[in-house]
Coordinates of C-alpha atoms in Angstrom, one line a residue:
M1 CA -4.2 63.9 28.9
V2 CA -3.2 64.9 32.6
F3 CA 0.5 64.0 31.6
T4 CA 0.3 66.2 28.5
L5 CA -1.0 69.2 30.6
H6 CA 2.0 68.5 33.0
I7 CA 4.5 68.8 30.2
V8 CA 2.8 72.1 29.1
Y9 CA 3.2 73.3 32.6
L10 CA 6.9 72.4 32.6
I11 CA 7.3 74.3 29.3
Q12 CA 5.9 77.4 30.9
Q13 CA 7.9 77.1 34.1
T14 CA 11.2 75.9 33.1
R15 CA 13.9 77.0 30.6
S16 CA 15.7 73.9 29.6
V17 CA 14.8 71.0 27.4
S18 CA 16.2 68.6 30.0
S19 CA 13.5 69.7 32.5
V20 CA 11.0 68.3 30.1
N21 CA 12.9 65.2 28.9
S22 CA 13.7 63.9 32.4
P23 CA 10.0 63.4 33.5
V24 CA 9.0 62.0 30.2
Y25 CA 11.9 59.4 30.1
G26 CA 11.2 58.6 33.9
V27 CA 7.4 58.0 33.4
S28 CA 7.9 56.0 30.3
W29 CA 10.5 53.8 32.0
V30 CA 8.1 53.0 34.9
H31 CA 5.3 52.2 32.5
K32 CA 7.4 50.1 30.5
K33 CA 8.7 48.1 33.5
S34 CA 5.1 47.7 34.7
G35 CA 4.1 46.4 31.3
Y36 CA 1.9 49.3 30.2
Q37 CA 2.1 51.4 27.1
E38 CA 4.5 54.2 27.4
P39 CA 3.0 57.8 27.6
S40 CA 5.7 59.0 25.1
D41 CA 4.1 56.6 22.4
Y42 CA 0.9 58.7 22.3
L43 CA 0.8 61.1 19.4
V44 CA -0.4 64.2 21.5
V45 CA 2.6 63.5 24.0
K46 CA 5.0 63.2 21.1
Q47 CA 3.7 66.5 19.6
V48 CA 4.0 68.4 22.9
V49 CA 7.4 67.1 23.6
D50 CA 8.7 68.2 20.1
A51 CA 7.0 71.6 20.7
A52 CA 9.1 71.9 24.0
R53 CA 12.3 71.1 22.3
Q54 CA 11.6 73.8 19.6
I55 CA 10.5 76.4 22.2
L56 CA 13.2 75.7 24.9
A57 CA 16.2 74.7 22.7
K58 CA 18.9 77.2 22.7
P59 CA 20.7 77.9 19.4
A60 CA 24.3 76.8 19.2
K61 CA 26.9 79.7 19.7
H62 CA 29.7 79.3 17.3
K63 CA 33.0 80.8 17.9
E64 CA 34.2 83.5 15.6
P65 CA 36.7 82.4 12.9
L66 CA 40.3 83.5 12.9
S67 CA 41.6 85.4 9.8
S68 CA 44.7 84.2 7.8
D69 CA 46.6 87.3 8.5
L70 CA 46.1 87.1 12.3
V71 CA 46.9 83.5 12.5
R72 CA 50.2 84.0 10.5
K73 CA 51.2 86.9 12.7
V74 CA 50.8 84.8 15.7
I75 CA 52.6 81.8 14.4
S76 CA 55.5 84.0 13.3
R77 CA 55.8 85.4 16.8
L78 CA 55.6 82.1 18.5
E79 CA 58.0 80.2 16.4
K80 CA 60.8 82.3 17.6
G81 CA 60.1 81.7 21.3
S82 CA 60.5 78.8 23.8
L83 CA 59.6 75.1 23.2
G84 CA 56.3 75.9 24.6
D85 CA 55.8 78.7 22.2
L86 CA 57.0 76.5 19.3
Q87 CA 54.5 73.8 20.3
L88 CA 51.6 76.4 20.2
A89 CA 52.9 77.6 16.8
A90 CA 52.4 74.0 15.7
L91 CA 49.0 73.8 17.2
F92 CA 47.8 76.9 15.3
S93 CA 49.3 75.7 12.1
L94 CA 47.8 72.3 12.1
G95 CA 44.5 73.5 13.4
F96 CA 44.1 76.5 10.9
F97 CA 45.7 75.0 7.8
S98 CA 44.5 71.3 8.1
F99 CA 41.0 72.3 9.4
L100 CA 41.5 70.1 12.5
R101 CA 39.5 69.8 15.5
W102 CA 40.9 69.5 18.9
D103 CA 39.6 65.8 18.8
D104 CA 42.0 65.4 15.8
L105 CA 44.8 67.4 17.2
H106 CA 45.2 65.7 20.5
R107 CA 45.5 62.3 18.9
L108 CA 48.4 63.2 16.5
S109 CA 51.6 61.4 17.2
V110 CA 55.0 61.7 15.7
D111 CA 54.3 58.7 13.6
S112 CA 51.2 60.6 11.9
F113 CA 53.3 62.6 9.7
R114 CA 55.0 61.7 6.3
F115 CA 57.2 64.7 5.1
A116 CA 57.8 65.3 1.4
D117 CA 59.5 68.0 -0.7
S118 CA 56.2 69.7 -1.6
H119 CA 53.9 68.8 1.3
V120 CA 53.3 66.9 4.5
A121 CA 50.7 64.1 4.7
I122 CA 48.9 63.7 7.9
F123 CA 47.3 60.4 8.7
L124 CA 44.3 60.5 11.2
E125 CA 43.3 57.2 12.6
K126 CA 39.9 58.2 13.2
R127 CA 37.7 61.5 12.8
K128 CA 34.3 62.4 14.1
N129 CA 32.6 61.4 10.8
D130 CA 34.8 58.4 10.1
Q131 CA 32.0 55.9 10.9
F132 CA 34.0 52.7 9.8
R133 CA 37.2 53.9 11.4
E134 CA 39.0 53.5 8.2
G135 CA 41.3 56.4 8.9
S136 CA 42.1 59.4 6.5
W137 CA 44.9 61.5 5.1
V138 CA 45.1 65.4 5.3
F139 CA 47.6 67.0 2.8
V140 CA 49.2 70.3 3.8
A141 CA 51.5 72.1 1.1
R142 CA 54.8 73.8 1.8
C143 CA 54.7 77.5 1.1
S144 CA 57.6 79.8 0.1
T145 CA 56.2 82.7 2.1
P146 CA 56.8 82.4 5.8
P147 CA 55.5 81.1 8.1
C148 CA 55.3 77.7 6.3
P149 CA 52.8 75.5 8.4
V150 CA 55.1 72.3 7.3
G151 CA 58.2 73.9 8.2
I152 CA 56.8 74.9 11.7
V153 CA 55.8 71.3 12.5
E154 CA 59.2 70.0 11.3
K155 CA 61.0 72.5 13.5
F156 CA 58.9 71.6 16.4
L157 CA 59.5 68.0 16.0
R158 CA 63.3 68.7 15.7
V159 CA 63.5 70.8 18.8
A160 CA 61.1 68.9 21.0
N161 CA 63.0 65.6 20.5
H162 CA 59.9 63.4 20.9
S163 CA 60.2 59.8 21.8
Q164 CA 59.2 57.3 19.2
G165 CA 55.3 57.0 19.0
S166 CA 54.6 59.8 21.5
L167 CA 51.9 62.2 21.2
L168 CA 52.6 65.4 19.3
F169 CA 51.1 67.9 21.8
Q170 CA 52.2 67.3 25.5
R171 CA 52.5 69.2 28.7
V172 CA 55.5 71.5 29.1
L173 CA 57.9 71.0 32.0
N174 CA 60.1 74.0 33.1
T175 CA 63.3 72.9 35.0
K176 CA 66.7 74.3 35.8
R177 CA 68.1 72.7 32.9
G178 CA 65.5 74.3 30.6
V179 CA 62.2 73.4 29.0
R180 CA 61.1 70.1 27.9
L181 CA 58.0 67.9 27.2
R182 CA 56.4 65.5 29.7
K183 CA 54.8 62.3 28.6
E184 CA 51.4 63.5 29.7
A185 CA 49.1 64.8 26.8
M186 CA 48.2 68.4 26.7
S187 CA 44.6 68.8 27.9
Y188 CA 41.7 70.5 26.0
N189 CA 41.4 73.2 28.7
R190 CA 45.2 73.8 28.7
A191 CA 45.2 74.2 24.9
K192 CA 42.1 76.4 25.0
E193 CA 43.6 78.5 27.7
L194 CA 47.0 79.1 25.7
V195 CA 45.1 80.0 22.4
K196 CA 43.0 82.5 24.1
K197 CA 46.0 83.9 25.9
E198 CA 47.8 84.6 22.6
L199 CA 44.6 86.1 21.1
C200 CA 44.3 88.5 24.1
K201 CA 47.8 89.6 23.1
E202 CA 46.4 90.7 19.7
G203 CA 43.6 92.7 21.4
L204 CA 40.8 90.2 20.6
D205 CA 37.9 89.3 23.0
P206 CA 38.8 85.8 24.2
S207 CA 35.0 84.9 24.9
K208 CA 34.3 85.1 21.2
F209 CA 37.1 82.7 20.2
G210 CA 38.2 79.2 21.0
L211 CA 40.1 76.2 19.5
H212 CA 37.3 75.7 16.9
S213 CA 38.2 79.3 15.6
L214 CA 41.3 77.7 14.0
R215 CA 39.2 75.1 12.0
S216 CA 36.5 77.5 11.2
G217 CA 39.1 80.3 10.3
G218 CA 40.9 77.9 7.8
A219 CA 37.6 76.9 6.3
S220 CA 36.4 80.5 5.9
A221 CA 39.7 81.5 4.3
A222 CA 39.6 78.7 1.8
A223 CA 36.0 79.4 0.9
A224 CA 36.8 83.1 0.4
L225 CA 39.6 82.1 -2.0
G226 CA 37.2 80.0 -4.1
V227 CA 38.6 76.5 -3.3
L228 CA 36.5 73.9 -5.1
D229 CA 33.7 72.6 -2.8
R230 CA 34.7 68.9 -3.4
L231 CA 38.3 69.4 -2.3
F232 CA 37.3 71.9 0.5
Q233 CA 34.9 69.4 2.0
R234 CA 37.3 66.5 1.7
H235 CA 40.1 68.5 3.4
G236 CA 38.0 69.3 6.4
G237 CA 36.3 65.8 6.6
W238 CA 32.7 66.8 6.3
R239 CA 30.3 64.3 5.3
S240 CA 27.6 66.9 4.1
E241 CA 27.5 70.3 2.4
K242 CA 25.4 71.6 5.4
A243 CA 27.9 70.4 8.0
R244 CA 30.8 72.1 6.0
N245 CA 28.8 75.4 5.6
N246 CA 28.3 75.5 9.3
Y247 CA 32.1 76.3 9.7
V248 CA 32.2 79.0 6.9
K249 CA 31.8 82.7 7.7
E250 CA 31.5 84.6 4.4
T251 CA 33.7 87.8 4.3
L252 CA 32.3 91.1 3.1
D253 CA 34.4 90.8 -0.2
S254 CA 32.8 87.5 -0.9
L255 CA 29.2 88.8 -0.2
L256 CA 29.9 91.9 -2.6
L257 CA 31.0 89.5 -5.3
V258 CA 27.5 88.5 -6.0
T259 CA 26.4 91.9 -7.1
K260 CA 29.8 92.8 -8.7
S261 CA 29.4 89.7 -11.0
I262 CA 26.0 90.7 -12.2

């Protein structure tokens, strides 16, 4: 009872779930080592701890999705620039059109791609929800209207002259002889910095956007166009409808379609 009151006190005095979890885990560990029943096993303690998590938990702040028009505009501008710009254009293309997380993007190598006349097949050795590490394929179609995401990646591979088996996205080195890629992988912070820098050029608030804005932007665009849920979910690698819907932000036109259809 005394321990339960202490937890209630912590809920009133602190603002984080960890401030409650830490003493609960600590006291339970000491009791377990001493051969006593853990306080966290008692129903009243469990109920108060659950209440603390509901009261103190902060809702996740999702980054805003990027629109298809804006992404295409940025890609068109970047593909005409330096090797570093072209690499960023490939990152925008794959993140948006393939619905890829940074966790997927930074693992891509030059061997991950199988190019065909109509599309490119991208092999992902493992994804966040690939529990059995079987790997999966993502297919991106070529398009006749520029910028073509497949063409952008092909151009980047051709210009960058990657070594066999090397990672696709690498750090850029500026020398007197020009710009080339280093063997070191591009870091998450650097990728985020570059993406936000480009979005600033388009007049967007960088605090509202991030690398995940590419994945959620592609997903939102596909949903607005009425892509079948089954294909949509497979393309993004989502295991459940709930997980998929977390990435989709409905457009005004989509929301108005409900009443227009009645």
